[in-house]
Tab-separated table of C-alpha atoms in Angstrom:
chain	number	residue	atom	x	y	z
A	201	MET	CA	-35.886	41.909	-14.007
A	202	ASN	CA	-36.917	40.686	-11.174
A	203	PHE	CA	-35.973	38.499	-8.028
A	204	ASP	CA	-38.407	37.249	-5.998
A	205	TRP	CA	-37.717	33.849	-4.287
A	206	SER	CA	-40.503	31.760	-3.156
A	207	TRP	CA	-39.980	29.952	-0.197
A	208	THR	CA	-43.223	28.304	-0.574
A	209	LEU	CA	-41.767	26.114	-3.594
A	210	THR	CA	-38.608	25.834	-1.148
A	211	TRP	CA	-40.142	24.068	1.255
A	212	GLU	CA	-42.302	22.330	-1.423
A	213	ILE	CA	-39.102	20.578	-3.202
A	214	MET	CA	-37.237	20.044	-0.786
A	215	PRO	CA	-37.632	16.586	0.005
A	216	ARG	CA	-37.383	15.378	-3.716
A	217	LEU	CA	-33.812	17.668	-3.849
A	218	LEU	CA	-32.337	15.270	-0.641
A	219	TRP	CA	-34.068	12.212	-1.865
A	220	ALA	CA	-32.115	13.514	-5.164
A	221	THR	CA	-28.892	14.164	-2.985
A	222	ALA	CA	-29.121	10.454	-2.002
A	223	ASN	CA	-29.127	9.496	-5.184
A	224	THR	CA	-25.601	11.833	-5.943
A	225	LEU	CA	-24.130	10.358	-3.202
A	226	LEU	CA	-24.785	6.880	-3.870
A	227	ALA	CA	-23.738	7.220	-7.800
A	228	ALA	CA	-20.264	9.076	-6.502
A	229	GLY	CA	-19.917	7.004	-3.817
A	230	ALA	CA	-20.010	3.564	-6.062
A	231	GLY	CA	-18.576	5.157	-8.830
A	232	TYR	CA	-15.242	5.940	-6.883
A	233	ALA	CA	-15.411	2.839	-4.994
A	234	ILE	CA	-15.033	1.436	-8.643
A	235	ALA	CA	-12.810	3.826	-9.841
A	236	LEU	CA	-10.516	2.905	-5.973
A	237	VAL	CA	-9.994	-0.628	-7.374
A	238	GLY	CA	-10.264	-0.322	-11.040
A	239	GLY	CA	-7.218	2.098	-10.390
A	240	LEU	CA	-4.784	-0.193	-8.488
A	241	ILE	CA	-5.128	-2.601	-10.744
A	242	PHE	CA	-4.122	0.015	-13.804
A	243	ALA	CA	-1.519	1.030	-12.224
A	244	LEU	CA	-0.492	-2.189	-11.461
A	245	ALA	CA	-1.042	-3.738	-14.753
A	246	GLN	CA	1.277	-0.716	-16.285
A	247	ARG	CA	4.056	-2.473	-13.941
A	248	ALA	CA	3.428	-5.602	-15.196
A	249	ALA	CA	6.548	-7.616	-16.786
A	250	PHE	CA	4.842	-8.842	-20.019
A	251	GLY	CA	5.598	-5.806	-22.382
A	252	PRO	CA	2.385	-5.805	-24.027
A	253	ILE	CA	0.204	-5.234	-21.149
A	254	ARG	CA	1.722	-2.755	-19.973
A	255	TRP	CA	1.556	-0.931	-24.026
A	256	ALA	CA	-1.815	-1.987	-23.803
A	257	VAL	CA	-3.647	-1.014	-20.086
A	258	ARG	CA	-1.443	2.753	-20.721
A	259	GLU	CA	-3.173	3.160	-23.997
A	260	PHE	CA	-6.234	2.253	-22.797
A	261	VAL	CA	-5.845	4.496	-19.728
A	262	GLU	CA	-4.588	7.577	-22.132
A	263	PHE	CA	-7.581	7.492	-24.416
A	264	ILE	CA	-9.877	7.200	-20.960
A	265	ARG	CA	-8.238	9.995	-20.237
A	266	SER	CA	-8.642	12.024	-23.655
A	267	THR	CA	-12.222	11.912	-24.575
A	268	PRO	CA	-15.182	13.510	-22.493
A	269	LEU	CA	-16.681	11.502	-19.756
A	270	VAL	CA	-20.182	12.209	-21.307
A	271	LEU	CA	-19.151	10.335	-24.709
A	272	GLN	CA	-18.077	7.449	-22.234
A	273	ILE	CA	-21.555	7.442	-20.887
A	274	PHE	CA	-23.280	7.333	-24.286
A	275	PHE	CA	-20.843	5.213	-25.479
A	276	VAL	CA	-22.092	2.522	-22.675
A	277	PHE	CA	-25.592	3.031	-22.999
A	278	TYR	CA	-26.246	3.543	-26.057
A	279	VAL	CA	-23.717	1.705	-27.957
A	280	ALA	CA	-22.681	-0.864	-25.837
A	281	PRO	CA	-26.885	-2.778	-26.641
A	282	GLN	CA	-25.908	-3.175	-30.081
A	283	PHE	CA	-23.192	-5.429	-29.359
A	284	GLY	CA	-25.436	-7.405	-27.031
A	285	ILE	CA	-24.596	-5.782	-23.994
A	286	GLN	CA	-27.897	-3.933	-22.139
A	287	LEU	CA	-26.845	-2.502	-19.446
A	288	SER	CA	-29.536	0.055	-17.237
A	289	PRO	CA	-29.136	3.777	-16.655
A	290	TRP	CA	-27.753	3.086	-13.653
A	291	THR	CA	-25.094	0.317	-14.390
A	292	SER	CA	-24.176	2.653	-17.527
A	293	GLY	CA	-23.420	5.674	-15.654
A	294	LEU	CA	-21.769	3.967	-12.880
A	295	LEU	CA	-19.570	1.996	-15.082
A	296	ALA	CA	-18.447	4.726	-17.580
A	297	ILE	CA	-17.807	6.768	-14.298
A	298	GLY	CA	-15.757	4.869	-12.227
A	299	LEU	CA	-13.922	3.865	-15.599
A	300	HIS	CA	-13.153	6.988	-16.072
A	301	TYR	CA	-12.197	7.956	-12.554
A	302	SER	CA	-10.150	4.189	-12.644
A	303	ALA	CA	-7.556	6.373	-15.428
A	304	TYR	CA	-7.057	8.915	-13.316
A	305	LEU	CA	-6.622	7.598	-10.335
A	306	SER	CA	-4.210	5.055	-11.801
A	307	GLU	CA	-1.957	7.876	-12.232
A	308	VAL	CA	-2.271	8.866	-8.694
A	309	TYR	CA	-1.489	5.667	-7.766
A	310	ARG	CA	1.743	5.758	-10.290
A	311	GLY	CA	2.882	8.512	-9.142
A	312	GLY	CA	2.686	7.233	-5.023
A	313	LEU	CA	4.015	4.176	-6.657
A	314	GLU	CA	7.078	5.989	-7.732
A	315	ALA	CA	7.934	7.423	-5.188
A	316	VAL	CA	8.579	5.016	-2.673
A	317	PRO	CA	12.344	4.662	-3.058
A	318	ARG	CA	13.884	1.895	-4.585
A	319	GLY	CA	15.698	0.581	-1.746
A	320	GLN	CA	12.642	-1.024	-0.254
A	321	TRP	CA	12.366	-3.211	-3.209
A	322	GLU	CA	15.682	-4.224	-2.751
A	323	ALA	CA	14.905	-5.038	1.303
A	324	CYS	CA	11.774	-6.866	0.228
A	325	ARG	CA	14.183	-8.789	-2.067
A	326	ALA	CA	17.128	-9.611	-0.055
A	327	ILE	CA	14.365	-11.247	2.995
A	328	ASN	CA	13.017	-12.650	-0.165
A	329	MET	CA	9.927	-11.347	-0.078
A	330	SER	CA	6.703	-12.400	-2.944
A	331	ALA	CA	6.138	-10.531	-5.342
A	332	ARG	CA	2.484	-10.351	-4.316
A	333	ASP	CA	3.737	-9.587	-0.388
A	334	THR	CA	6.346	-6.796	-1.710
A	335	TYR	CA	3.033	-4.628	-3.354
A	336	PHE	CA	0.572	-5.184	-0.289
A	337	ARG	CA	2.466	-5.338	2.620
A	338	ILE	CA	5.603	-2.869	1.994
A	339	ILE	CA	5.115	-0.951	-1.550
A	340	ILE	CA	0.962	0.287	-1.637
A	341	PRO	CA	1.043	1.208	2.537
A	342	GLN	CA	3.683	3.502	1.578
A	343	ALA	CA	2.702	4.754	-1.897
A	344	LEU	CA	-1.159	5.523	-0.429
A	345	VAL	CA	-0.208	7.912	1.697
A	346	PRO	CA	1.640	10.533	-0.950
A	347	ALA	CA	-1.575	9.562	-3.287
A	348	VAL	CA	-3.644	10.744	-0.751
A	349	PRO	CA	-4.190	14.014	-1.279
A	350	GLY	CA	-4.759	13.502	-5.246
A	351	MET	CA	-7.700	10.752	-4.535
A	352	GLY	CA	-9.382	13.441	-2.983
A	353	ASN	CA	-9.265	16.001	-5.043
A	354	TYR	CA	-11.428	12.889	-7.579
A	355	LEU	CA	-13.048	12.276	-4.996
A	356	VAL	CA	-14.596	15.761	-5.042
A	357	GLY	CA	-14.631	15.907	-8.654
A	358	ILE	CA	-16.108	12.513	-9.412
A	359	LEU	CA	-19.466	14.322	-7.080
A	360	LYS	CA	-19.495	17.439	-9.133
A	361	ASP	CA	-19.358	14.820	-12.245
A	362	THR	CA	-22.452	13.067	-11.573
A	363	PRO	CA	-25.004	15.331	-13.245
A	364	MET	CA	-23.146	13.872	-15.889
A	365	LEU	CA	-25.435	11.106	-15.690
A	366	SER	CA	-28.592	12.748	-15.954
A	367	VAL	CA	-27.647	12.418	-20.003
A	368	ILE	CA	-28.257	8.555	-19.332
A	369	GLY	CA	-31.803	9.003	-16.662
A	370	VAL	CA	-30.102	8.877	-13.794
A	371	MET	CA	-32.484	10.794	-11.162
A	372	GLU	CA	-29.718	12.666	-9.239
A	373	LEU	CA	-29.573	16.265	-8.052
A	374	MET	CA	-29.303	18.089	-11.676
A	375	HIS	CA	-31.850	15.440	-13.357
A	376	ALA	CA	-34.407	16.279	-10.241
A	377	ALA	CA	-33.501	20.343	-10.758
A	378	ASN	CA	-34.282	20.519	-14.004
A	379	SER	CA	-37.738	18.197	-14.098
A	380	ILE	CA	-38.620	20.872	-11.196
A	381	GLY	CA	-37.652	23.230	-12.952
A	382	SER	CA	-39.837	22.485	-15.823
A	383	GLU	CA	-43.457	21.377	-14.024
A	384	HIS	CA	-42.984	24.831	-12.091
A	385	TYR	CA	-41.700	27.015	-14.805
A	386	ARG	CA	-39.001	28.014	-12.312
A	387	TYR	CA	-35.116	27.838	-12.303
A	388	LEU	CA	-34.241	30.099	-10.085
A	389	GLU	CA	-35.008	28.152	-6.171
A	390	PRO	CA	-33.842	24.721	-7.944
A	391	PHE	CA	-31.064	25.271	-9.219
A	392	THR	CA	-30.024	27.807	-6.613
A	393	LEU	CA	-30.779	24.793	-4.045
A	394	VAL	CA	-28.486	22.518	-6.020
A	395	GLY	CA	-25.864	24.452	-6.397
A	396	LEU	CA	-25.733	25.317	-1.722
A	397	ILE	CA	-25.840	20.967	-1.613
A	398	PHE	CA	-23.026	20.540	-4.088
A	399	PHE	CA	-21.015	23.337	-1.732
A	400	LEU	CA	-22.184	21.764	1.024
A	401	ILE	CA	-21.379	18.126	0.639
A	402	SER	CA	-17.609	19.381	-1.593
A	403	LEU	CA	-16.649	21.895	1.535
A	404	PRO	CA	-16.018	19.127	4.049
A	405	THR	CA	-14.769	16.318	2.166
A	406	ALA	CA	-11.606	18.029	1.360
A	407	GLY	CA	-11.410	18.820	4.887
A	408	LEU	CA	-12.183	14.758	5.751
A	409	VAL	CA	-9.447	14.282	3.185
A	410	LYS	CA	-6.917	16.076	4.765
A	411	LEU	CA	-7.636	14.180	8.299
A	412	LEU	CA	-8.007	11.232	6.631
A	413	GLU	CA	-4.322	12.191	5.274
A	414	ARG	CA	-2.926	13.220	8.985
A	415	ARG	CA	-4.386	9.810	11.119
A	416	LEU	CA	-2.702	7.628	7.735
A	417	ARG	CA	0.459	9.082	8.074
A	418	LEU	CA	0.382	8.249	11.845
A	419	GLY	CA	-1.163	5.671	12.048
A	420	LEU	CA	1.801	4.087	9.590
A	421	GLY	CA	4.197	5.532	12.109
A	422	LEU	CA	5.656	8.306	8.932
B	46	MET	CA	33.038	-18.086	-12.013
B	47	ASN	CA	34.110	-15.275	-14.126
B	48	VAL	CA	31.830	-12.824	-13.569
B	49	SER	CA	30.822	-9.970	-15.774
B	50	LYS	CA	28.376	-7.348	-15.284
B	51	SER	CA	27.778	-4.277	-17.671
B	52	TYR	CA	25.667	-1.277	-17.079
B	53	GLY	CA	25.230	-0.920	-21.389
B	54	LYS	CA	28.806	-0.062	-22.651
B	55	LEU	CA	30.078	0.242	-19.288
B	56	ASN	CA	31.603	-2.766	-17.740
B	57	VAL	CA	31.475	-2.282	-14.148
B	58	ILE	CA	33.499	-6.116	-13.793
B	59	GLU	CA	35.315	-7.850	-16.098
B	60	HIS	CA	35.635	-11.368	-16.074
B	61	LEU	CA	36.127	-12.096	-12.031
B	62	ASN	CA	36.590	-14.794	-10.550
B	63	PHE	CA	36.205	-15.004	-7.011
B	64	ASP	CA	35.928	-17.728	-4.301
B	65	VAL	CA	34.640	-17.102	-0.619
B	66	ALA	CA	34.944	-20.404	1.829
B	67	GLU	CA	32.507	-20.740	4.171
B	68	GLY	CA	32.879	-19.326	7.444
B	69	GLU	CA	34.795	-16.805	5.644
B	70	MET	CA	35.284	-13.134	6.160
B	71	VAL	CA	36.056	-11.190	3.538
B	72	SER	CA	36.616	-7.428	3.006
B	73	ILE	CA	36.231	-5.856	0.144
B	74	ILE	CA	37.935	-2.467	-0.145
B	75	GLY	CA	38.378	-0.135	-2.952
B	76	PRO	CA	37.787	3.583	-5.131
B	77	SER	CA	34.677	4.515	-5.866
B	78	GLY	CA	33.473	2.763	-9.251
B	79	SER	CA	35.773	-0.094	-8.910
B	80	GLY	CA	32.599	-2.837	-8.821
B	81	LYS	CA	32.357	-3.648	-4.971
B	82	THR	CA	28.930	-2.879	-4.607
B	83	THR	CA	28.119	-4.824	-7.285
B	84	VAL	CA	29.220	-7.883	-6.413
B	85	LEU	CA	27.676	-7.992	-3.308
B	86	ARG	CA	24.639	-6.855	-5.506
B	87	THR	CA	24.945	-9.425	-8.189
B	88	LEU	CA	25.279	-12.009	-5.116
B	89	MET	CA	21.701	-11.222	-3.181
B	90	THR	CA	20.600	-10.787	-7.410
B	91	LEU	CA	19.373	-7.131	-7.111
B	92	GLU	CA	21.592	-7.127	-10.420
B	93	THR	CA	22.305	-9.968	-12.988
B	94	ILE	CA	25.024	-10.880	-14.566
B	95	ASN	CA	25.762	-10.509	-18.293
B	96	ASP	CA	28.529	-13.580	-18.427
B	97	GLY	CA	29.454	-15.872	-16.403
B	98	VAL	CA	27.993	-18.032	-13.158
B	99	ILE	CA	27.859	-17.875	-9.426
B	100	TYR	CA	27.850	-20.516	-7.489
B	101	VAL	CA	26.773	-20.702	-3.839
B	102	GLU	CA	27.225	-23.926	-2.061
B	103	GLY	CA	27.991	-25.541	-4.832
B	104	LYS	CA	24.814	-25.087	-6.737
B	105	PRO	CA	23.978	-22.230	-9.172
B	106	LEU	CA	22.772	-19.176	-7.824
B	107	THR	CA	21.644	-16.750	-10.816
B	108	HIS	CA	21.595	-19.793	-13.385
B	109	MET	CA	19.725	-23.491	-13.423
B	110	ALA	CA	19.748	-26.340	-14.762
B	111	LYS	CA	17.945	-27.065	-17.628
B	112	GLY	CA	17.654	-30.455	-20.030
B	113	GLY	CA	21.356	-30.497	-19.460
B	114	VAL	CA	22.499	-26.845	-19.472
B	115	LEU	CA	22.792	-23.903	-17.717
B	116	VAL	CA	19.951	-21.351	-18.315
B	117	PRO	CA	19.517	-18.182	-16.749
B	118	ALA	CA	17.267	-18.808	-13.228
B	119	ASP	CA	13.838	-18.123	-12.886
B	120	GLU	CA	11.949	-16.430	-10.141
B	121	ARG	CA	10.990	-18.993	-8.361
B	122	TYR	CA	14.225	-20.933	-8.700
B	123	LEU	CA	16.040	-17.538	-7.435
B	124	ARG	CA	13.541	-17.103	-4.687
B	125	ARG	CA	14.618	-20.865	-3.319
B	126	MET	CA	18.547	-19.904	-3.648
B	127	ARG	CA	17.848	-16.524	-2.149
B	128	THR	CA	17.126	-18.121	0.417
B	129	SER	CA	20.693	-18.781	2.416
B	130	ILE	CA	21.812	-14.680	1.301
B	131	GLY	CA	20.724	-11.573	3.895
B	132	MET	CA	22.094	-8.482	2.745
B	133	CYS	CA	22.321	-5.166	4.562
B	134	PHE	CA	22.053	-1.802	3.065
B	135	GLN	CA	24.073	1.339	3.008
B	136	SER	CA	20.480	3.432	3.326
B	137	PHE	CA	19.196	0.775	6.069
B	138	ASN	CA	15.651	0.014	4.126
B	139	LEU	CA	13.834	-0.510	7.153
B	140	PHE	CA	10.103	-0.792	6.446
B	141	PRO	CA	8.857	2.717	7.761
B	142	HIS	CA	5.749	1.853	8.512
B	143	MET	CA	6.632	-1.180	10.718
B	144	THR	CA	8.381	-0.568	13.952
B	145	ALA	CA	11.776	-2.090	14.697
B	146	LEU	CA	10.459	-5.704	16.091
B	147	GLN	CA	8.038	-5.859	12.799
B	148	ASN	CA	10.115	-5.031	10.854
B	149	CYS	CA	12.320	-8.220	12.067
B	150	MET	CA	8.961	-10.290	11.949
B	151	GLU	CA	7.931	-9.915	8.736
B	152	GLY	CA	10.695	-11.901	6.471
B	153	PRO	CA	10.210	-15.143	9.570
B	154	VAL	CA	6.446	-14.795	8.748
B	155	GLN	CA	4.990	-14.043	5.575
B	156	VAL	CA	8.330	-16.012	3.754
B	157	LEU	CA	9.675	-18.721	6.470
B	158	GLY	CA	6.031	-19.148	7.416
B	159	LEU	CA	6.390	-18.932	11.062
B	160	SER	CA	4.319	-18.681	13.587
B	161	LYS	CA	3.880	-15.262	14.683
B	162	LYS	CA	4.845	-16.473	18.585
B	163	GLU	CA	8.110	-17.821	16.890
B	164	ALA	CA	8.962	-15.408	14.980
B	165	ARG	CA	8.795	-12.968	17.522
B	166	GLU	CA	10.553	-14.957	20.007
B	167	ARG	CA	13.473	-14.989	16.940
B	168	SER	CA	13.274	-11.579	16.741
B	169	GLU	CA	13.515	-10.487	19.875
B	170	GLU	CA	15.971	-12.550	20.211
B	171	LEU	CA	18.138	-10.984	17.511
B	172	LEU	CA	16.936	-6.909	18.597
B	173	HIS	CA	18.880	-8.182	22.165
B	174	MET	CA	21.677	-9.096	20.446
B	175	VAL	CA	22.265	-5.846	18.206
B	176	GLY	CA	21.399	-4.315	21.356
B	177	MET	CA	18.161	-2.580	20.453
B	178	ILE	CA	15.456	-4.838	22.142
B	179	ASP	CA	14.277	-1.697	24.363
B	180	LYS	CA	13.372	0.105	21.011
B	181	ARG	CA	11.487	-2.749	19.441
B	182	GLY	CA	8.324	-0.387	19.589
B	183	GLN	CA	9.998	2.105	17.865
B	184	HIS	CA	9.247	3.282	14.034
B	185	PRO	CA	12.580	3.739	12.231
B	186	SER	CA	11.272	7.504	12.262
B	187	ARG	CA	12.256	7.943	15.659
B	188	LEU	CA	15.735	6.218	15.444
B	189	SER	CA	19.241	7.178	14.429
B	190	GLY	CA	21.342	6.324	12.053
B	191	GLY	CA	23.249	3.914	13.741
B	192	GLN	CA	20.191	2.593	15.355
B	193	GLN	CA	18.514	1.734	12.251
B	194	GLN	CA	21.488	-0.265	10.805
B	195	ARG	CA	21.468	-2.646	13.758
B	196	VAL	CA	17.601	-3.386	13.486
B	197	ALA	CA	18.116	-4.107	9.674
B	198	ILE	CA	21.123	-6.575	10.778
B	199	ALA	CA	18.623	-8.037	12.825
B	200	ARG	CA	15.880	-8.440	9.907
B	201	ALA	CA	18.511	-10.193	7.697
B	202	LEU	CA	19.718	-12.766	10.230
B	203	ALA	CA	16.168	-13.829	11.015
B	204	MET	CA	15.436	-15.127	8.072
B	205	ARG	CA	18.634	-17.971	9.122
B	206	PRO	CA	21.304	-16.839	5.889
B	207	LYS	CA	24.471	-18.918	5.845
B	208	VAL	CA	25.648	-15.721	4.099
B	209	MET	CA	25.713	-12.114	5.085
B	210	LEU	CA	26.582	-9.348	3.002
B	211	PHE	CA	27.289	-5.729	3.988
B	212	ASP	CA	27.474	-3.389	1.750
B	213	GLU	CA	28.845	0.057	3.321
B	214	VAL	CA	27.248	-0.600	6.304
B	215	THR	CA	28.760	2.824	7.822
B	216	SER	CA	29.025	5.038	5.134
B	217	ALA	CA	25.204	6.884	6.001
B	218	LEU	CA	26.294	7.420	9.505
B	219	ASP	CA	28.220	10.042	11.700
B	220	PRO	CA	31.349	8.831	12.924
B	221	GLU	CA	30.149	9.041	17.040
B	222	VAL	CA	27.180	5.839	16.143
B	223	ILE	CA	29.864	3.630	13.667
B	224	GLY	CA	31.184	1.630	16.067
B	225	GLU	CA	27.579	0.509	18.188
B	226	VAL	CA	27.005	-1.064	14.409
B	227	THR	CA	30.829	-2.456	13.882
B	228	ASN	CA	30.396	-4.104	17.184
B	229	VAL	CA	27.878	-5.621	16.627
B	230	ILE	CA	29.161	-7.096	13.516
B	231	ARG	CA	32.402	-8.192	15.140
B	232	LYS	CA	30.297	-9.639	17.429
B	233	LEU	CA	28.957	-11.816	14.753
B	234	VAL	CA	32.270	-13.001	13.723
B	235	THR	CA	33.898	-13.860	16.649
B	236	GLU	CA	29.926	-15.757	17.812
B	237	HIS	CA	28.823	-17.141	15.085
B	238	ASN	CA	29.985	-19.072	11.634
B	239	LEU	CA	28.436	-17.033	9.128
B	240	THR	CA	30.104	-16.190	5.623
B	241	MET	CA	30.920	-12.787	5.504
B	242	LEU	CA	31.220	-10.568	2.601
B	243	MET	CA	31.567	-6.851	3.100
B	244	VAL	CA	32.409	-4.211	1.395
B	245	THR	CA	33.862	-0.608	3.697
B	246	HIS	CA	35.239	2.385	3.973
B	247	GLN	CA	36.906	1.364	7.132
B	248	MET	CA	40.091	0.127	6.710
B	249	GLY	CA	41.442	-0.207	10.711
B	250	PHE	CA	38.117	-2.020	10.827
B	251	ALA	CA	38.380	-4.469	7.888
B	252	ARG	CA	42.015	-5.435	9.228
B	253	ASP	CA	40.661	-6.444	12.645
B	254	ILE	CA	38.310	-8.410	11.591
B	255	SER	CA	38.917	-9.958	8.185
B	256	ASP	CA	40.346	-13.711	7.183
B	257	ARG	CA	40.963	-11.773	3.714
B	258	VAL	CA	41.086	-8.260	2.273
B	259	CYS	CA	40.471	-7.834	-1.260
B	260	PHE	CA	41.376	-5.106	-3.297
B	261	PHE	CA	39.051	-3.969	-6.507
B	262	TYR	CA	40.422	-1.711	-8.951
B	263	GLY	CA	38.413	-1.199	-12.346
B	264	GLY	CA	36.230	-4.079	-11.705
B	265	LYS	CA	39.037	-7.015	-11.329
B	266	ILE	CA	40.428	-7.955	-7.871
B	267	GLU	CA	44.207	-6.008	-7.962
B	268	GLU	CA	45.211	-7.876	-5.032
B	269	GLN	CA	43.501	-9.877	-2.432
B	270	GLY	CA	45.188	-11.736	1.290
B	271	THR	CA	45.314	-11.332	4.832
B	272	PRO	CA	45.147	-7.895	6.469
B	273	HIS	CA	48.427	-8.109	7.185
B	274	GLU	CA	49.729	-9.368	3.892
B	275	LEU	CA	47.665	-6.465	2.234
B	276	PHE	CA	47.746	-3.704	4.840
B	277	GLY	CA	51.407	-4.540	5.569
B	278	SER	CA	53.111	-5.127	2.629
B	279	PRO	CA	50.880	-4.203	-0.164
B	280	GLN	CA	52.816	-5.332	-3.555
B	281	ARG	CA	51.045	-3.504	-6.558
B	282	GLU	CA	51.442	0.117	-7.424
B	283	ARG	CA	47.393	0.803	-7.324
B	284	THR	CA	46.991	-0.859	-3.859
B	285	LYS	CA	49.966	1.267	-2.414
B	286	GLN	CA	47.966	4.469	-3.726
B	287	PHE	CA	44.872	3.659	-2.618
B	288	LEU	CA	46.488	3.089	0.613
B	289	SER	CA	48.252	5.632	1.264
B	290	ALA	CA	45.827	8.159	-0.008
B	291	VAL	CA	43.202	6.692	2.745
B	292	LYS	CA	45.525	7.188	5.056
B	293	GLU	CA	45.820	11.210	4.538
B	294	ALA	CA	42.253	11.469	4.539
B	295	VAL	CA	42.315	10.184	7.908
């Protein structure tokens, strides 16, 4: 076993890896944006007045949480075309990862919504607020604060799951490192750098989430 | 009219017939579990009733006429009827992410559709009335219990209800701040022509300001009368027991 780190190769592959980093960030960011909205829809649907909707969404969320992300990505990319839905790797990937994390975030939102005291709902009723205003002006702002730490965890989680998109050919970090490795017959440098890049992104994200939580608490006067 | 309410097998209110006249101040007293609070909660439509119909100003509150018969009211009907009723809670329930002023303005702007300017004027006037105008910019977490309850009263009044419900509004307060809340209610009684229903444990207060006092027991009105009658010469055994037990506790 010999350990020789090639700086020449490091500098040579750096631009490609940085380009792939941008793709990774884009995938994580766009996937997370889908999950933020999708998760809220799932969480609210599970409180719908109509029983069958509650049940269907509940089961759907459970199903997504109980099956592997990779399978869901394959499903959207390879199986959906059989039903006439042809999507690019990027679209399929974002859809799958966004949906997957929607299911997880809906649970975080649900916990936040349940943490809002019943008295808040009753106060809304006593001033005759509409259901929509009750949710969007009173309940959700309060539910968000306890939900932020959980939401932050899944932001780091989605970032670390973006390599799964390489299986359908999305040119993110892992995919780029793998190609570099097979072109140069060297894996040490690309994979080490990928690890380092992920670490350098994840670490400050966690700190930023903490900061956001504190800001939010202050901003809402809680 | 002949209202019943049960939670599962437990009957909280049994065939209650209870009338309140316009402008009347009625206090409801009684041991815990006697259904006092439930009466207010059904009036605010926070709870549905199992039997009977509640009328407000001659119109059914819990039911609506459909094809000549009364059916349970839908949300749209309830929202129309609820405009005439306001409520204050034992635990204040102010919106924690809004200042005192924003708490008061929220309903008038979002529900009544007032302009921000009108809502602000109305809210500031009410905050002034309850002695909280100096704290209008504070969030509830920075206010004492008595201060929060006074803001909550202003918030309810900002909707200009005809009927106000007070549900043990002093029970969660430290003894030394109870007076600041009761004084506000006293002011409402003397200066406004509101119909008020108050569930309370403050016997002296109930005696002072009520037109009528109702003693609840087992989901029914055991005895009622003017404060003078009820506190001065209670007729029923249970009323006597309750009043003497309360007196001992003081």
